[in-house]
């Protein structure tokens, strides 16, 4: 019986603990063990081949712009049952029988001969926080591959009273050459600067780059003395500031990753499967554990955004 894999943790997300442990090479402090318990039951196999016709949207533009309070309607057609993921989507998306004006409602629509399945997404009154990527994908196919099993468009919901839409957050800065400061905007084409407690950075198109969908890309040496960061813009004679990012300097070296038990397992139906993934990393590194296994279910709202946890946790058990 094949065991589920444990992909490499990603750095720069969760501050690790402060325990004084020694890495396998004896040079740096490392994080303690984290444990997750998976309870798996038999499920039918998922499609493994992706030579299929991708879903298509009625909005063909890569970027689509509307104004706040406008309605938004996007339909998606494909060869297989479809699902939507979008900014602010609830864990259980609403249908026509259970309408939701604030978070969006999905409904079936008429397909075509080559794409018999159709799913439409409707926001009756869009707001700035609805700005972001709208993804339509094949519901029962595990891989989300743009242009193969998924299609998307990026929607700006312009609100000139709320040009910045990012929430307050912690920005984890490591030794990468550059990184993105995600000052997300509802209005494309703004002139944006990045300020800290003692400096102001302006895009130059080379080292400091602005992107309407990602924010400001900045060389990390320019961020290491910052305590906080905010983006700023001026519109209609008024100055606007984004919510702040607190700057936290982290490590980024991984020394070893191990999955326990190391040998293959054989279980009876109904038995619990317990796997432990342990990482040895540079002190103050950030590690995110992301488990992948057959039959894993993802909600539409988390299928694209991924999970994020900014707090350190002691070893714990999680059951599915």
Coordinates of C-alpha atoms in Angstrom, one line a residue:
X1 CA 0.0 0.0 0.0
X2 CA 1.5 3.3 -1.1
X3 CA 1.7 6.0 1.6
X4 CA 0.8 9.6 1.1
X5 CA 3.6 12.0 0.3
X6 CA 4.8 14.9 2.5
X7 CA 5.8 17.8 0.2
X8 CA 8.6 20.1 1.3
X9 CA 7.4 22.8 3.7
X10 CA 7.5 26.4 2.4
X11 CA 9.5 29.0 4.2
X12 CA 8.4 32.4 5.3
X13 CA 5.0 31.7 6.7
X14 CA 5.0 30.6 10.4
X15 CA 7.6 31.6 12.9
X16 CA 9.0 28.4 14.5
X17 CA 9.5 27.8 18.2
X18 CA 12.4 28.9 20.3
X19 CA 13.6 25.5 21.6
X20 CA 17.4 25.0 21.7
X21 CA 17.8 22.0 19.4
X22 CA 20.7 21.2 17.1
X23 CA 20.5 20.6 13.4
X24 CA 21.9 17.5 11.9
X25 CA 25.0 19.4 10.7
X26 CA 25.5 20.9 14.2
X27 CA 25.5 24.5 13.1
X28 CA 22.1 26.1 13.8
X29 CA 19.1 25.9 16.0
X30 CA 16.1 24.1 14.6
X31 CA 12.4 23.8 15.0
X32 CA 10.7 21.0 17.1
X33 CA 8.5 18.3 15.8
X34 CA 5.0 19.0 14.5
X35 CA 2.5 16.1 14.2
X36 CA -0.7 15.7 12.2
X37 CA -3.0 12.7 12.3
X38 CA -4.8 11.7 9.1
X39 CA -7.8 9.4 9.2
X40 CA -8.4 8.2 5.7
X41 CA -11.2 6.1 4.3
X42 CA -11.4 4.4 0.9
X43 CA -12.3 6.7 -2.0
X44 CA -12.7 6.3 -5.7
X45 CA -9.7 7.2 -7.9
X46 CA -9.3 10.6 -9.4
X47 CA -8.6 11.4 -13.1
X48 CA -4.8 11.3 -13.6
X49 CA -4.6 12.3 -17.3
X50 CA -5.2 15.9 -18.4
X51 CA -5.5 15.7 -22.2
X52 CA -8.9 17.3 -22.2
X53 CA -10.6 20.4 -23.4
X54 CA -10.2 23.2 -20.8
X55 CA -13.2 25.1 -19.4
X56 CA -13.9 28.5 -21.0
X57 CA -15.3 31.8 -19.6
X58 CA -17.7 34.2 -21.3
X59 CA -15.2 36.9 -20.2
X60 CA -12.2 36.4 -22.3
X61 CA -10.1 39.3 -21.0
X62 CA -7.2 38.4 -18.7
X63 CA -8.2 41.6 -16.6
X64 CA -11.8 42.7 -16.3
X65 CA -12.8 46.1 -14.7
X66 CA -16.1 47.1 -13.1
X67 CA -17.1 49.7 -10.6
X68 CA -18.2 49.3 -7.0
X69 CA -21.9 48.4 -6.6
X70 CA -22.0 47.0 -10.2
X71 CA -23.2 43.4 -10.6
X72 CA -20.8 40.8 -11.8
X73 CA -21.9 37.7 -13.8
X74 CA -19.4 35.2 -15.2
X75 CA -20.3 31.9 -16.8
X76 CA -18.0 28.9 -17.3
X77 CA -18.5 26.0 -19.7
X78 CA -16.6 22.7 -19.9
X79 CA -16.6 18.9 -20.5
X80 CA -17.0 18.0 -16.8
X81 CA -18.8 19.3 -13.7
X82 CA -17.5 22.7 -12.7
X83 CA -16.8 24.7 -9.6
X84 CA -15.8 28.3 -8.8
X85 CA -13.3 29.8 -6.5
X86 CA -13.3 33.6 -6.0
X87 CA -12.3 36.3 -3.4
X88 CA -14.4 36.1 -0.3
X89 CA -16.1 32.8 -1.3
X90 CA -17.9 31.1 1.6
X91 CA -16.9 27.6 2.7
X92 CA -20.2 26.4 1.3
X93 CA -21.1 28.5 -1.7
X94 CA -24.7 29.7 -2.1
X95 CA -27.0 28.4 -4.8
X96 CA -30.1 29.8 -6.4
X97 CA -32.2 28.3 -3.6
X98 CA -30.0 30.0 -0.9
X99 CA -29.1 33.4 -2.3
X100 CA -26.2 35.4 -1.0
X101 CA -25.9 39.0 -2.3
X102 CA -22.7 39.7 -0.4
X103 CA -20.6 36.7 -1.2
X104 CA -21.9 35.5 -4.5
X105 CA -24.2 32.8 -5.8
X106 CA -23.6 30.0 -8.2
X107 CA -26.2 28.6 -10.6
X108 CA -26.3 26.1 -13.4
X109 CA -26.6 27.4 -17.0
X110 CA -26.9 26.1 -20.5
X111 CA -23.9 24.3 -21.9
X112 CA -23.0 23.6 -25.6
X113 CA -22.4 20.5 -27.7
X114 CA -18.7 20.4 -27.0
X115 CA -19.0 21.7 -23.4
X116 CA -22.2 20.4 -22.0
X117 CA -21.6 21.6 -18.4
X118 CA -22.1 25.2 -17.4
X119 CA -21.8 27.0 -14.1
X120 CA -22.4 30.7 -13.6
X121 CA -21.2 33.0 -10.8
X122 CA -23.2 36.1 -9.8
X123 CA -22.4 38.9 -7.5
X124 CA -25.4 41.2 -7.4
X125 CA -23.5 44.1 -5.8
X126 CA -19.7 43.9 -6.1
X127 CA -17.4 45.8 -3.7
X128 CA -13.7 46.6 -3.6
X129 CA -12.9 43.5 -1.5
X130 CA -14.3 41.4 -4.3
X131 CA -11.2 42.3 -6.4
X132 CA -9.0 39.3 -7.2
X133 CA -8.8 36.2 -9.3
X134 CA -11.9 34.3 -10.3
X135 CA -11.2 30.6 -11.1
X136 CA -13.4 28.1 -12.7
X137 CA -12.2 24.5 -12.6
X138 CA -13.3 20.9 -13.1
X139 CA -14.8 19.9 -9.8
X140 CA -13.8 16.3 -9.6
X141 CA -10.3 16.6 -11.1
X142 CA -7.6 17.1 -8.5
X143 CA -5.1 19.1 -10.5
X144 CA -5.9 22.8 -11.0
X145 CA -4.0 23.6 -14.2
X146 CA -4.7 26.9 -15.9
X147 CA -5.5 26.3 -19.5
X148 CA -6.1 22.6 -19.0
X149 CA -8.4 21.9 -16.1
X150 CA -9.1 25.5 -15.1
X151 CA -9.7 29.0 -16.5
X152 CA -9.6 32.4 -14.8
X153 CA -9.9 36.1 -15.1
X154 CA -8.7 38.9 -12.7
X155 CA -11.5 41.3 -11.7
X156 CA -10.9 44.9 -10.4
X157 CA -13.9 46.3 -8.6
X158 CA -12.9 50.0 -8.6
X159 CA -13.6 52.0 -5.5
X160 CA -11.8 55.4 -5.5
X161 CA -12.7 55.7 -1.8
X162 CA -10.9 52.5 -1.0
X163 CA -8.0 52.0 -3.5
X164 CA -6.1 49.7 -1.1
X165 CA -7.7 46.4 -0.1
X166 CA -5.0 44.5 1.8
X167 CA -5.5 43.6 5.4
X168 CA -3.0 44.3 8.2
X169 CA -0.4 41.5 8.0
X170 CA 3.1 40.4 9.0
X171 CA 5.7 40.4 6.2
X172 CA 8.4 37.7 6.7
X173 CA 11.6 38.8 5.1
X174 CA 14.4 36.3 4.4
X175 CA 17.6 36.3 2.3
X176 CA 15.9 36.1 -1.1
X177 CA 17.1 38.7 -3.6
X178 CA 13.7 40.4 -3.7
X179 CA 10.2 39.9 -2.5
X180 CA 6.7 41.2 -3.1
X181 CA 5.0 43.6 -0.6
X182 CA 1.3 42.7 -1.4
X183 CA -0.3 46.1 -1.3
X184 CA -3.4 44.9 -3.2
X185 CA -5.5 47.6 -5.0
X186 CA -9.0 47.9 -6.3
X187 CA -8.0 50.5 -8.9
X188 CA -5.4 49.6 -11.5
X189 CA -3.0 52.2 -12.9
X190 CA -2.3 54.1 -9.7
X191 CA 1.0 55.8 -8.9
X192 CA 2.1 53.9 -5.7
X193 CA 5.0 54.4 -3.4
X194 CA 6.2 52.3 -0.5
X195 CA 7.1 53.9 2.8
X196 CA 8.6 52.8 6.1
X197 CA 9.4 54.6 9.2
X198 CA 12.4 56.3 7.6
X199 CA 12.4 55.9 3.9
X200 CA 10.2 56.1 0.7
X201 CA 10.6 53.8 -2.3
X202 CA 9.3 54.6 -5.8
X203 CA 9.1 52.1 -8.6
X204 CA 11.9 52.5 -11.1
X205 CA 10.8 49.5 -13.4
X206 CA 14.1 47.7 -12.6
X207 CA 14.9 47.0 -8.9
X208 CA 11.6 48.4 -7.5
X209 CA 8.7 47.2 -9.6
X210 CA 4.9 47.8 -9.2
X211 CA 2.3 45.3 -10.4
X212 CA -1.4 46.1 -10.0
X213 CA -2.2 42.5 -9.1
X214 CA 0.8 41.6 -6.9
X215 CA 2.0 44.9 -5.3
X216 CA 5.5 46.2 -5.0
X217 CA 8.6 44.0 -5.7
X218 CA 11.5 45.3 -3.6
X219 CA 15.1 44.1 -3.1
X220 CA 15.2 42.5 0.4
X221 CA 18.3 44.5 1.6
X222 CA 16.1 47.6 1.3
X223 CA 13.6 46.1 3.8
X224 CA 15.8 44.8 6.5
X225 CA 15.9 48.0 8.6
X226 CA 12.2 48.6 8.2
X227 CA 9.9 48.1 11.2
X228 CA 6.7 48.4 9.1
X229 CA 5.7 49.1 5.5
X230 CA 2.7 50.9 3.9
X231 CA 1.9 51.7 0.4
X232 CA 0.7 55.2 -0.5
X233 CA -1.1 56.8 -3.4
X234 CA -2.8 60.1 -4.3
X235 CA -6.1 60.4 -6.1
X236 CA -8.3 63.4 -6.6
X237 CA -6.1 65.5 -4.3
X238 CA -6.4 63.0 -1.4
X239 CA -3.7 60.7 0.0
X240 CA -4.5 57.1 0.7
X241 CA -2.4 54.6 2.8
X242 CA -2.7 50.9 2.7
X243 CA -3.0 48.8 5.9
X244 CA 0.4 48.3 7.4
X245 CA 2.7 45.3 7.2
X246 CA 4.9 44.5 10.2
X247 CA 8.3 43.4 9.1
X248 CA 9.8 40.2 10.6
X249 CA 13.3 39.0 9.6
X250 CA 13.4 35.2 9.2
X251 CA 15.8 32.4 8.3
X252 CA 15.4 30.3 5.2
X253 CA 17.6 27.3 5.4
X254 CA 16.2 23.7 5.5
X255 CA 18.6 21.0 6.6
X256 CA 16.4 17.8 6.6
X257 CA 12.9 16.6 6.1
X258 CA 11.7 13.2 7.3
X259 CA 8.4 11.3 7.1
X260 CA 7.6 8.8 9.8
X261 CA 7.0 5.9 9.7
X262 CA 9.6 5.4 6.9
X263 CA 8.4 2.0 5.8
X264 CA 5.2 1.2 3.8
X265 CA 2.1 0.4 5.8
X266 CA -0.8 -1.9 5.3
X267 CA -4.1 -1.0 7.1
X268 CA -7.5 -2.5 7.3
X269 CA -10.6 -0.5 6.3
X270 CA -11.5 1.8 9.2
X271 CA -8.1 1.8 10.8
X272 CA -6.4 5.2 11.6
X273 CA -3.3 6.2 9.6
X274 CA -0.8 8.3 11.6
X275 CA 2.0 10.1 9.8
X276 CA 4.6 12.5 11.2
X277 CA 6.5 15.0 9.1
X278 CA 9.5 16.5 10.8
X279 CA 11.7 19.4 9.6
X280 CA 15.1 20.6 10.8
X281 CA 15.6 24.2 9.8
X282 CA 17.6 27.3 10.5
X283 CA 16.6 29.1 13.7
X284 CA 13.6 31.5 13.2
X285 CA 12.7 30.1 9.8
X286 CA 9.1 29.9 8.8
X287 CA 7.6 26.6 7.9
X288 CA 4.2 25.7 6.5
X289 CA 3.1 22.0 6.4
X290 CA 0.8 21.2 3.5
X291 CA -0.4 17.6 3.4
X292 CA -1.5 16.0 0.2
X293 CA -3.1 12.5 0.0
X294 CA -5.6 10.5 -2.1
X295 CA -9.2 11.7 -1.6
X296 CA -8.2 15.0 0.0
X297 CA -11.2 17.5 -0.2
X298 CA -10.7 21.2 -0.8
X299 CA -13.3 23.9 -0.4
X300 CA -13.8 26.3 -3.3
X301 CA -12.5 29.2 -1.2
X302 CA -9.3 27.5 -0.3
X303 CA -8.6 25.7 -3.5
X304 CA -6.4 28.5 -4.8
X305 CA -5.4 30.6 -1.8
X306 CA -3.8 28.0 0.4
X307 CA -3.7 28.0 4.1
X308 CA -1.8 30.4 6.3
X309 CA -1.2 30.3 10.1
X310 CA 0.9 33.0 11.7
X311 CA 1.1 31.4 15.2
X312 CA 3.4 28.7 16.5
X313 CA 1.6 25.6 17.7
X314 CA 2.8 22.7 19.9
X315 CA 2.5 19.2 18.4
X316 CA -1.2 18.5 17.8
X317 CA -3.6 16.1 16.3
X318 CA -6.0 16.9 13.5
X319 CA -8.6 14.4 12.2
X320 CA -10.2 14.2 8.8

